[in-house]
Tab-separated table of C-alpha atoms and ligand atoms in Angstrom:
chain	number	residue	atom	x	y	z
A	1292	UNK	CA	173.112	193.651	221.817
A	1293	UNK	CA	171.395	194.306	218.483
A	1294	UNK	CA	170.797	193.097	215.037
A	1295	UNK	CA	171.615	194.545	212.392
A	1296	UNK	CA	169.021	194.591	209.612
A	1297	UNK	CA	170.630	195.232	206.519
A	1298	UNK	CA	168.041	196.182	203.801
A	1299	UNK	CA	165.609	197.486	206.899
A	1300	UNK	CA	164.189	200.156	205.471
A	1301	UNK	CA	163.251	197.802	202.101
A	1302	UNK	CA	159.292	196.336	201.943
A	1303	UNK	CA	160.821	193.326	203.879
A	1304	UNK	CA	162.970	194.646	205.912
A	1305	UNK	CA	160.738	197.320	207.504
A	1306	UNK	CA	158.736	194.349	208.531
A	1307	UNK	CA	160.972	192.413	210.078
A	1308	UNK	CA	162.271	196.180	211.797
A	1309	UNK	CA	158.718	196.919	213.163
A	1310	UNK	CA	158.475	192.749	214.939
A	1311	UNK	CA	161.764	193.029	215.878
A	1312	UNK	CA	160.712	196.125	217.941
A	1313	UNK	CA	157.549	194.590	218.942
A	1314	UNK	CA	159.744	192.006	220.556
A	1315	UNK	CA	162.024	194.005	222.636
A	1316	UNK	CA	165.356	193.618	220.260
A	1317	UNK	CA	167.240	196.295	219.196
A	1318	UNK	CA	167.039	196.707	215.216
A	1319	UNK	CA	170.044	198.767	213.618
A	1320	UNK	CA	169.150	199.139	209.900
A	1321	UNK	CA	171.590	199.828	206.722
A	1322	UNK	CA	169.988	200.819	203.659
A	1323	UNK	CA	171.018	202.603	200.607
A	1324	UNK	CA	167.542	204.123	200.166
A	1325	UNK	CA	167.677	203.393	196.261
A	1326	UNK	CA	164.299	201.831	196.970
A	1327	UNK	CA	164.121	201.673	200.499
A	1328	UNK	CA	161.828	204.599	202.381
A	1329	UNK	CA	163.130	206.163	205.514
A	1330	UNK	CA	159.254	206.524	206.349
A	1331	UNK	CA	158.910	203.440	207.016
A	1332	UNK	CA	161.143	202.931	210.066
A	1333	UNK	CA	159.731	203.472	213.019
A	1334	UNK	CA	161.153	205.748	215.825
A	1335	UNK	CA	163.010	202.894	218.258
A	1336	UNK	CA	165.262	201.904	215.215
A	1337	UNK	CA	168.704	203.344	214.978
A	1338	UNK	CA	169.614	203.781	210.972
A	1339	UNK	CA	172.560	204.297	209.023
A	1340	UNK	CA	172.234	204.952	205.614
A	1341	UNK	CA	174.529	203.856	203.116
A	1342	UNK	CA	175.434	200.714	201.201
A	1343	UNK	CA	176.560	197.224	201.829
A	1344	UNK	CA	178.783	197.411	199.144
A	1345	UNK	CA	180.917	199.766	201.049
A	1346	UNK	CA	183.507	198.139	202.886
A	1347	UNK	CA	184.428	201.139	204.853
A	1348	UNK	CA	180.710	202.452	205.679
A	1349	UNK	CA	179.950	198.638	206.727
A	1350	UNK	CA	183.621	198.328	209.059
A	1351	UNK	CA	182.222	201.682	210.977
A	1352	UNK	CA	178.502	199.975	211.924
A	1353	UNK	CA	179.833	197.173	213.234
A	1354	UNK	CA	182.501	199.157	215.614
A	1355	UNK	CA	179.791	201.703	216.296
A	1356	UNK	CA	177.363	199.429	217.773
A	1357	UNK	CA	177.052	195.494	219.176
A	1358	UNK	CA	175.849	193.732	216.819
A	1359	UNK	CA	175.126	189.925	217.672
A	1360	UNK	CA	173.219	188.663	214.716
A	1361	UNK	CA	172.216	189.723	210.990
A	1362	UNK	CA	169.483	189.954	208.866
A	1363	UNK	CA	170.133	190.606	205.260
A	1364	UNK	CA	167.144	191.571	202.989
A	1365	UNK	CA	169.628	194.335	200.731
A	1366	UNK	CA	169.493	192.828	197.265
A	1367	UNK	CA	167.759	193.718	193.598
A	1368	UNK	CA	164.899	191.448	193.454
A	1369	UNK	CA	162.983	191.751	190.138
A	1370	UNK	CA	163.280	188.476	187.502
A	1371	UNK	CA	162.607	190.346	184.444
A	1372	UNK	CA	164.601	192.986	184.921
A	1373	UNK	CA	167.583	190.750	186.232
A	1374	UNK	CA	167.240	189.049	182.858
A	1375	UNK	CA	168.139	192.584	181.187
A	1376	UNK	CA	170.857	193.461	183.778
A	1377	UNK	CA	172.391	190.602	185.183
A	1378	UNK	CA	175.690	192.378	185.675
A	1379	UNK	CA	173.826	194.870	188.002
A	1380	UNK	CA	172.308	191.923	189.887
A	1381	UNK	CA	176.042	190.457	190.145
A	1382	UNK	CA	177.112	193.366	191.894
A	1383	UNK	CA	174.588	194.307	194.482
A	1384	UNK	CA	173.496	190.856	195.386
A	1385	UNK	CA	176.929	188.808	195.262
A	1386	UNK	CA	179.282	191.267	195.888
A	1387	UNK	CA	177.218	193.408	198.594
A	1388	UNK	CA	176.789	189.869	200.057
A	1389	UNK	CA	180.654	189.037	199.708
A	1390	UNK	CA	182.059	192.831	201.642
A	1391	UNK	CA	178.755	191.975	204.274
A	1392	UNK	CA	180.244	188.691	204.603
A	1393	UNK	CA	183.787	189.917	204.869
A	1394	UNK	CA	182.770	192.994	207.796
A	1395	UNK	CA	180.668	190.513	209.772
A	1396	UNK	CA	183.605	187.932	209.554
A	1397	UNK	CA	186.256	190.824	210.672
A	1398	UNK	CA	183.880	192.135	213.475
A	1399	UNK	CA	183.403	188.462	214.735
A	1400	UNK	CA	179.643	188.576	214.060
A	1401	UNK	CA	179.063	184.558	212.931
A	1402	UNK	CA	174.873	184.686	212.602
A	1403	UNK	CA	172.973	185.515	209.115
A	1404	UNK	CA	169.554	185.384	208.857
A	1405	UNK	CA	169.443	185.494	204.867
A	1406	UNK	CA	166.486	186.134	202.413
A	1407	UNK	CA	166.725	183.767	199.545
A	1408	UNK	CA	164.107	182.902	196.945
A	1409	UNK	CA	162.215	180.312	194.920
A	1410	UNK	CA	163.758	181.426	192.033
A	1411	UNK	CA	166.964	178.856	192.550
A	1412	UNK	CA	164.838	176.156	191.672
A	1413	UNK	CA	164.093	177.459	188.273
A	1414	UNK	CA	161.179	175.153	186.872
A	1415	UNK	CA	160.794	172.746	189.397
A	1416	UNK	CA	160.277	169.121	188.409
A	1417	UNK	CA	157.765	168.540	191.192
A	1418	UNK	CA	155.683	170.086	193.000
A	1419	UNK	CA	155.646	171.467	195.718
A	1420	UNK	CA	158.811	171.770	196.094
A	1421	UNK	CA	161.103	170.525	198.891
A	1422	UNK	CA	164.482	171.979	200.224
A	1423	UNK	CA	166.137	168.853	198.400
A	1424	UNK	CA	164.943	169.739	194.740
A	1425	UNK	CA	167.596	170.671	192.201
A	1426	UNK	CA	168.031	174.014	191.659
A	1427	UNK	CA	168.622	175.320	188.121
A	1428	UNK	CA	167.646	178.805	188.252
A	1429	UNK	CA	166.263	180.396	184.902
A	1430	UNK	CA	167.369	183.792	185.433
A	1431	UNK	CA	170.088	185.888	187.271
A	1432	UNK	CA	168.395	187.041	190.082
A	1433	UNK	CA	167.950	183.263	190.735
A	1434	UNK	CA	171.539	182.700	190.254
A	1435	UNK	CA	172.483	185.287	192.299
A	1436	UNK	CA	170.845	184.561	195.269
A	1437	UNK	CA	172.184	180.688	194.984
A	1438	UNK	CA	175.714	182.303	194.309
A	1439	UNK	CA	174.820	184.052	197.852
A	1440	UNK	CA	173.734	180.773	199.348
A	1441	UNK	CA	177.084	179.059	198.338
A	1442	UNK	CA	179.328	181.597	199.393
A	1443	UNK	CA	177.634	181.634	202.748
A	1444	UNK	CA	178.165	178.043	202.855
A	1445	UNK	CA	182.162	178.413	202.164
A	1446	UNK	CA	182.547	180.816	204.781
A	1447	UNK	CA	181.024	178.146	207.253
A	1448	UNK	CA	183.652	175.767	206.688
A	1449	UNK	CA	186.402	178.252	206.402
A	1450	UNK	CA	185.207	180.807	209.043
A	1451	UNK	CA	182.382	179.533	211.268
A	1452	UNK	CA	179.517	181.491	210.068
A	1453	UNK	CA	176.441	180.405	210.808
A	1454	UNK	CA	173.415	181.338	208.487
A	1455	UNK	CA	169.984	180.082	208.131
A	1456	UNK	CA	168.853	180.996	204.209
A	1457	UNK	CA	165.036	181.059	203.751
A	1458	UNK	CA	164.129	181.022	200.149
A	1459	UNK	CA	160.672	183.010	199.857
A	1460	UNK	CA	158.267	182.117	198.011
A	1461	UNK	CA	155.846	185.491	196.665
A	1462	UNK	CA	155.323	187.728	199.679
A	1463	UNK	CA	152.421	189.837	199.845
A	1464	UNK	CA	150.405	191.239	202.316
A	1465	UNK	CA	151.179	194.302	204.869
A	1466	UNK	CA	151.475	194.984	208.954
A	1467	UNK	CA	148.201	195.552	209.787
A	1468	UNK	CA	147.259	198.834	211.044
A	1469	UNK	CA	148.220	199.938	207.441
A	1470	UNK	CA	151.223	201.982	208.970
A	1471	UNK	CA	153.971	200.018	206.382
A	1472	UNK	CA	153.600	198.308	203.329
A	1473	UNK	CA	154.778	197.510	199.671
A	1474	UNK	CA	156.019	200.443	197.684
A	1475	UNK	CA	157.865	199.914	194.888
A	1476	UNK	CA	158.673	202.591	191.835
A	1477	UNK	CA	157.874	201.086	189.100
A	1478	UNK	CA	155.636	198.675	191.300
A	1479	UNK	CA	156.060	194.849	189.302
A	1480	UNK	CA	154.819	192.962	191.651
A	1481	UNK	CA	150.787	191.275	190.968
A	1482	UNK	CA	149.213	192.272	194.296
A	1483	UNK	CA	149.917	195.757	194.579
A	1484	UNK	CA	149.468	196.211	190.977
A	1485	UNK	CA	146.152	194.726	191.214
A	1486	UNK	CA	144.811	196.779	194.051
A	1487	UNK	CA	146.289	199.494	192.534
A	1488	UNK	CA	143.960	198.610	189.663
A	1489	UNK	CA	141.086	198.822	192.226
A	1490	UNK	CA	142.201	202.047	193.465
A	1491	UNK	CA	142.219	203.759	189.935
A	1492	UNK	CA	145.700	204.447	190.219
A	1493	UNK	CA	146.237	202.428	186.900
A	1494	UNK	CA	143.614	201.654	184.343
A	1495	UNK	CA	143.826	197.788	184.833
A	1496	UNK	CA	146.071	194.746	185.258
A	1497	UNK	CA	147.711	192.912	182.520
A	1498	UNK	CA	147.860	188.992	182.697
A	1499	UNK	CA	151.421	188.284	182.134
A	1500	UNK	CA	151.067	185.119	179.864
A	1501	UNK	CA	147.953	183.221	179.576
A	1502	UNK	CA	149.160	179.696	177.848
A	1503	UNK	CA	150.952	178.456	180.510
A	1504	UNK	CA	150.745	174.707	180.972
A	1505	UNK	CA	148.174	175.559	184.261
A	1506	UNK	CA	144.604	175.005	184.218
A	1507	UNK	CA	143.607	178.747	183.316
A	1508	UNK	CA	146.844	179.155	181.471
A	1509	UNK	CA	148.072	181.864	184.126
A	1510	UNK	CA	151.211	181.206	186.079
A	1511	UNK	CA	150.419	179.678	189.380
A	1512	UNK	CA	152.375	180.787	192.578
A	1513	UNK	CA	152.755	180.753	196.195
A	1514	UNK	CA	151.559	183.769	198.415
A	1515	UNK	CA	152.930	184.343	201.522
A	1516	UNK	CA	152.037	186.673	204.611
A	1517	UNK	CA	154.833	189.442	204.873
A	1518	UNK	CA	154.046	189.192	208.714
A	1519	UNK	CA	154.100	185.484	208.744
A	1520	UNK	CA	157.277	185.549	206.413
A	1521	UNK	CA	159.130	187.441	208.984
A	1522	UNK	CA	158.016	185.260	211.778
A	1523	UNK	CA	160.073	182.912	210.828
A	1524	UNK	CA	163.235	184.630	210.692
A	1525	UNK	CA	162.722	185.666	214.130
A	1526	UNK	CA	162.476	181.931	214.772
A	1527	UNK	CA	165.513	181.567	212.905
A	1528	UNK	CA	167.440	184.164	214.955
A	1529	UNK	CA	166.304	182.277	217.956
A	1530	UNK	CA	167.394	179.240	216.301
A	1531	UNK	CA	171.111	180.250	215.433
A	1532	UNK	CA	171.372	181.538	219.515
A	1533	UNK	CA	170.699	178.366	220.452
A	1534	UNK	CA	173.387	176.695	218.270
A	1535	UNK	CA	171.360	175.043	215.849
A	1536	UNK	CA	173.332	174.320	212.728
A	1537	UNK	CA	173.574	176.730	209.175
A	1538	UNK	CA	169.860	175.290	207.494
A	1539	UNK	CA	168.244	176.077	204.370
A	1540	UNK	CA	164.221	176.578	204.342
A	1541	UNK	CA	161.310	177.408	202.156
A	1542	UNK	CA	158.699	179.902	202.779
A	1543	UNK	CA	155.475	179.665	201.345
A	1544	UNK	CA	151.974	178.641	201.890
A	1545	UNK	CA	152.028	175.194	200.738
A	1546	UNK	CA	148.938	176.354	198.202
A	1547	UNK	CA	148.933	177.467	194.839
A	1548	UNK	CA	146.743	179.919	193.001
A	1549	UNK	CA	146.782	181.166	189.478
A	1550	UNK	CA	146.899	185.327	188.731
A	1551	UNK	CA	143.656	184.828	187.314
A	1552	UNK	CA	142.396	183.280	191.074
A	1553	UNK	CA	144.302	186.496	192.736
A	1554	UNK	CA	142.393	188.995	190.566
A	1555	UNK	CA	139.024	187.337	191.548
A	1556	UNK	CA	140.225	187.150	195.361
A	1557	UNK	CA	140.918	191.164	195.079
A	1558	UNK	CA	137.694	191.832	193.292
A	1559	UNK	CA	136.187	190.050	196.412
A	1560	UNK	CA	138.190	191.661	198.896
A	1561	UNK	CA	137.969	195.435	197.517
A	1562	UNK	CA	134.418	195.027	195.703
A	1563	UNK	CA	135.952	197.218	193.429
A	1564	UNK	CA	135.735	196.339	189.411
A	1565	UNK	CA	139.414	195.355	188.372
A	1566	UNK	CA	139.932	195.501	184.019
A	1567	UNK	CA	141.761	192.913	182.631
A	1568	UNK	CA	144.122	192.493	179.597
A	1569	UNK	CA	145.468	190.170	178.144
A	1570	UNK	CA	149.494	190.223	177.411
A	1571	UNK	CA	153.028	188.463	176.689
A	1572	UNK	CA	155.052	185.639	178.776
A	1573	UNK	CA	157.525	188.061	180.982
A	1574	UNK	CA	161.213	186.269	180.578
A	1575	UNK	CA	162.532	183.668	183.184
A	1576	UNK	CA	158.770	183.114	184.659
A	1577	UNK	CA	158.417	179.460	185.271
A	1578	UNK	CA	154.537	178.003	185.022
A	1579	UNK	CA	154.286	176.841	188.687
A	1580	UNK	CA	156.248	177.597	191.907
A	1581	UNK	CA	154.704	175.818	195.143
A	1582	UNK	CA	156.476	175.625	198.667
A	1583	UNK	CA	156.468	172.375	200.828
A	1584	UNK	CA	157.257	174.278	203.830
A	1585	UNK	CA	157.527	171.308	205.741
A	1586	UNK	CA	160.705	171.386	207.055
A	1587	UNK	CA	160.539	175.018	208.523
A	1588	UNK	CA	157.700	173.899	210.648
A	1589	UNK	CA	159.360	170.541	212.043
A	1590	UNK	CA	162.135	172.514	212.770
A	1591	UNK	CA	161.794	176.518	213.413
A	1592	UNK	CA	158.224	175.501	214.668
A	1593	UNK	CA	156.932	178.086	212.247
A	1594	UNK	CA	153.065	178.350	212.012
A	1595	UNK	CA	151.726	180.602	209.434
A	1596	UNK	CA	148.460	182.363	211.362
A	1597	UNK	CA	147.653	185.098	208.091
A	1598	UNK	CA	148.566	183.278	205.311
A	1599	UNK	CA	145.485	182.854	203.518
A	1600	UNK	CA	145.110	185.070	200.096
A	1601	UNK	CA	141.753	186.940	201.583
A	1602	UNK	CA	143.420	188.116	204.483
A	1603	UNK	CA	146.775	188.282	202.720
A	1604	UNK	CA	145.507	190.943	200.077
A	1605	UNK	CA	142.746	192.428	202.753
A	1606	UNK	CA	146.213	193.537	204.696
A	1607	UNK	CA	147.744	194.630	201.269
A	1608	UNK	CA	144.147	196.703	200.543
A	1609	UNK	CA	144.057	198.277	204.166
A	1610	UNK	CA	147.970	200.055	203.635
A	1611	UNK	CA	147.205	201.079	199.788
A	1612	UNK	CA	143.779	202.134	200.193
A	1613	UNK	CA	145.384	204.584	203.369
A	1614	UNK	CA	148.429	205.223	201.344
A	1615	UNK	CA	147.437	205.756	197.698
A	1616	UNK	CA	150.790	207.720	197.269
A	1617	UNK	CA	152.959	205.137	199.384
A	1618	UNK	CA	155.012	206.805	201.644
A	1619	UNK	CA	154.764	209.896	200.014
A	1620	UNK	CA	157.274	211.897	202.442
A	1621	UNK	CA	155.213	210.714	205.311
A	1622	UNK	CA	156.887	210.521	208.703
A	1623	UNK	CA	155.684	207.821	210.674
B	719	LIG	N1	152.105	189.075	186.839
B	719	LIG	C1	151.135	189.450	185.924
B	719	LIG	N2	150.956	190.788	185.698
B	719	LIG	C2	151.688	191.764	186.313
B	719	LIG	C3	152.657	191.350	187.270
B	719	LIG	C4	152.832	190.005	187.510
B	719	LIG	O1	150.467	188.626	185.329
B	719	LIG	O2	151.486	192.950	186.041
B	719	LIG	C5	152.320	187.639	187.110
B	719	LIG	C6	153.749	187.184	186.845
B	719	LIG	O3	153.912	186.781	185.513
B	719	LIG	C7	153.881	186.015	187.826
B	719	LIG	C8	152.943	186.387	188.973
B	719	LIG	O4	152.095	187.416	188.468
B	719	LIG	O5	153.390	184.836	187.233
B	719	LIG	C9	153.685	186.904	190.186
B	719	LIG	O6	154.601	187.905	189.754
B	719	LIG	P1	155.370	188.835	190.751
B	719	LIG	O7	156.166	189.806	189.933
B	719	LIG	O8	154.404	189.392	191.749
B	719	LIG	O9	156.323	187.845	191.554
B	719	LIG	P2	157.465	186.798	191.053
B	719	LIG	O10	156.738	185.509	190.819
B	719	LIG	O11	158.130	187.354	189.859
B	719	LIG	O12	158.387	186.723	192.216
């Protein structure tokens, strides 16, 4: 029996490929490769590329192989930009999620393990935030993802899917060994772009908004492990077998730290200079996003063990400062 891992050659999605490997499962990845890398799939994983949307392409992976249980990472993930395209984010995200929905449904697969995001709570009223917060996202992305969250919910009552939706708070971090990592083109995300900063590959890091209502002014957020991030969706997996009930949870740290804080922790951790500047608010950031990640530890029994920023971005520094290029072509 395998999982499918849809998104598995993605930054995510490799990582959850590479533990699901290390645990003796069978990972069977989808991806479109529009920013996924085929390098970063190790050898044990069988992959067939092409894209959720495709109803046809989707109906022939699950008769081609036994698939038991899901993982779906496939989905635009970048606020700004979703704020400038939000029909593009409407298609990929809700509608890939609809015909993955509709082929697991046919094929009798009932189990999603589903990568959701802080963004649905928009700017939350407290901190940090709890599972039972409103949400009110502030920008499609956000929206899309709780569109995703709902529709899985409908297709519980109507066709006994089960799903467990963890809404991430900002991942960071890399495998260690420095084999996988984050490679995005354009890269938007602050720790890569940082120790890219420290790397010389750009000439310095621009502070996205610096009169936020936050003690520095910089937006504060929550960093999370990669490797503890997909820890818990193996939990989760584990969780569904056993018949526990569709769940929502909340990934994060539990601890908050401003961009300004993040550059200082990477100056530490590379002991490389990093330039600043100064620039604008980006659209739909909100000030402050921190997890109470409670509930996914009473429940999944889900332990962080790397989460802390120093050895979060010494994991990030170890695969960029091996791969300046990113995957490059390289065959792992
Ligand atoms: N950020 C920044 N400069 C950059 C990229 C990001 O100041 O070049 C800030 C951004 O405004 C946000 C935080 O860093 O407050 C984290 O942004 P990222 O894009 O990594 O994740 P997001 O919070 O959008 O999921």
């Amino acid at each position: 029996m395998s999982v499918l891992v849809v998104g598995g050659a993605g930054y995510i999605g490799s990582h959850a490929v590479h533990q699901l490997l290390d645990q003796g499962k069978q990972p069977v990845v989808v991806d479109n490769l529009l920013t996924g890398h085929r390098e970063s799939l190790p050898k044990g994983a069988v992959f067939y590329e092409g894209d959720v949307r495709d109803r046809e392409f989707m109906r022939n992976v699950f008769k081609r192989k036994r698939i038991r249980q899901v993982m779906m990472f496939a989905a635009h993930s970048l606020v700004g930009e979703s704020v400038k395209k939000p029909l593009q984010y409407y298609d990929n995200n809700v509608f890939g999620t609809q015909v993955l929905l509709e082929t697991m449904i046919e094929a009798g697969v009932r189990d999603i393990v589903f990568s959701s995001t802080a963004a649905v709570y928009g700017e939350p009223e407290e901190v940090p935030i709890t599972e039972a917060a409103p949400t009110a996202p502030k920008s499609p992305y956000g929206e899309t993802k709780l569109a995703m969250e709902k529709m899985m919910k409908w297709c519980e009552k109507a066709h006994g899917l089960r799903y467990i939706s963890l809404r991430y708070f900002n991942v960071a971090g890399a495998r260690p060994g420095g084999l996988i990592g984050e490679d995005h083109n354009p890269e938007t995300h602050l720790v890569p772009i940082i120790l890219e900063a420290a790397l010389g590959k750009r000439e310095g890091i621009t502070v996205l908004g610096e009169d936020y209502p936050t003690p520095d002014g910089t937006c504060i957020r929550d960093y999370i492990h990669v490797e503890d991030l997909i820890a818990a969706h193996l939990q989760a997996l584990h969780y569904l077998k056993k018949g526990g009930p569709s769940d929502i949870f909340n990934l994060g740290s539990s601890e908050g730290f401003s961009v300004k804080e993040m550059i200082e922790a990477a100056r530490d951790v590379t002991g490389k200079d990093i330039p600043v500047h100064s620039g604008e608010r980006r659209a739909g950031d909100p000030a402050r996003l921190i997890a109470s990640s409670e509930k996914a530890k009473k429940v999944l029994g889900w332990e962080p063990k790397r989460t802390d920023i120093h050895t979060t971005i010494k994991d990030a520094w170890n695969w960029h400062s091996k791969n300046p290029q990113g995957y490059g072509g390289r065959l792992i």
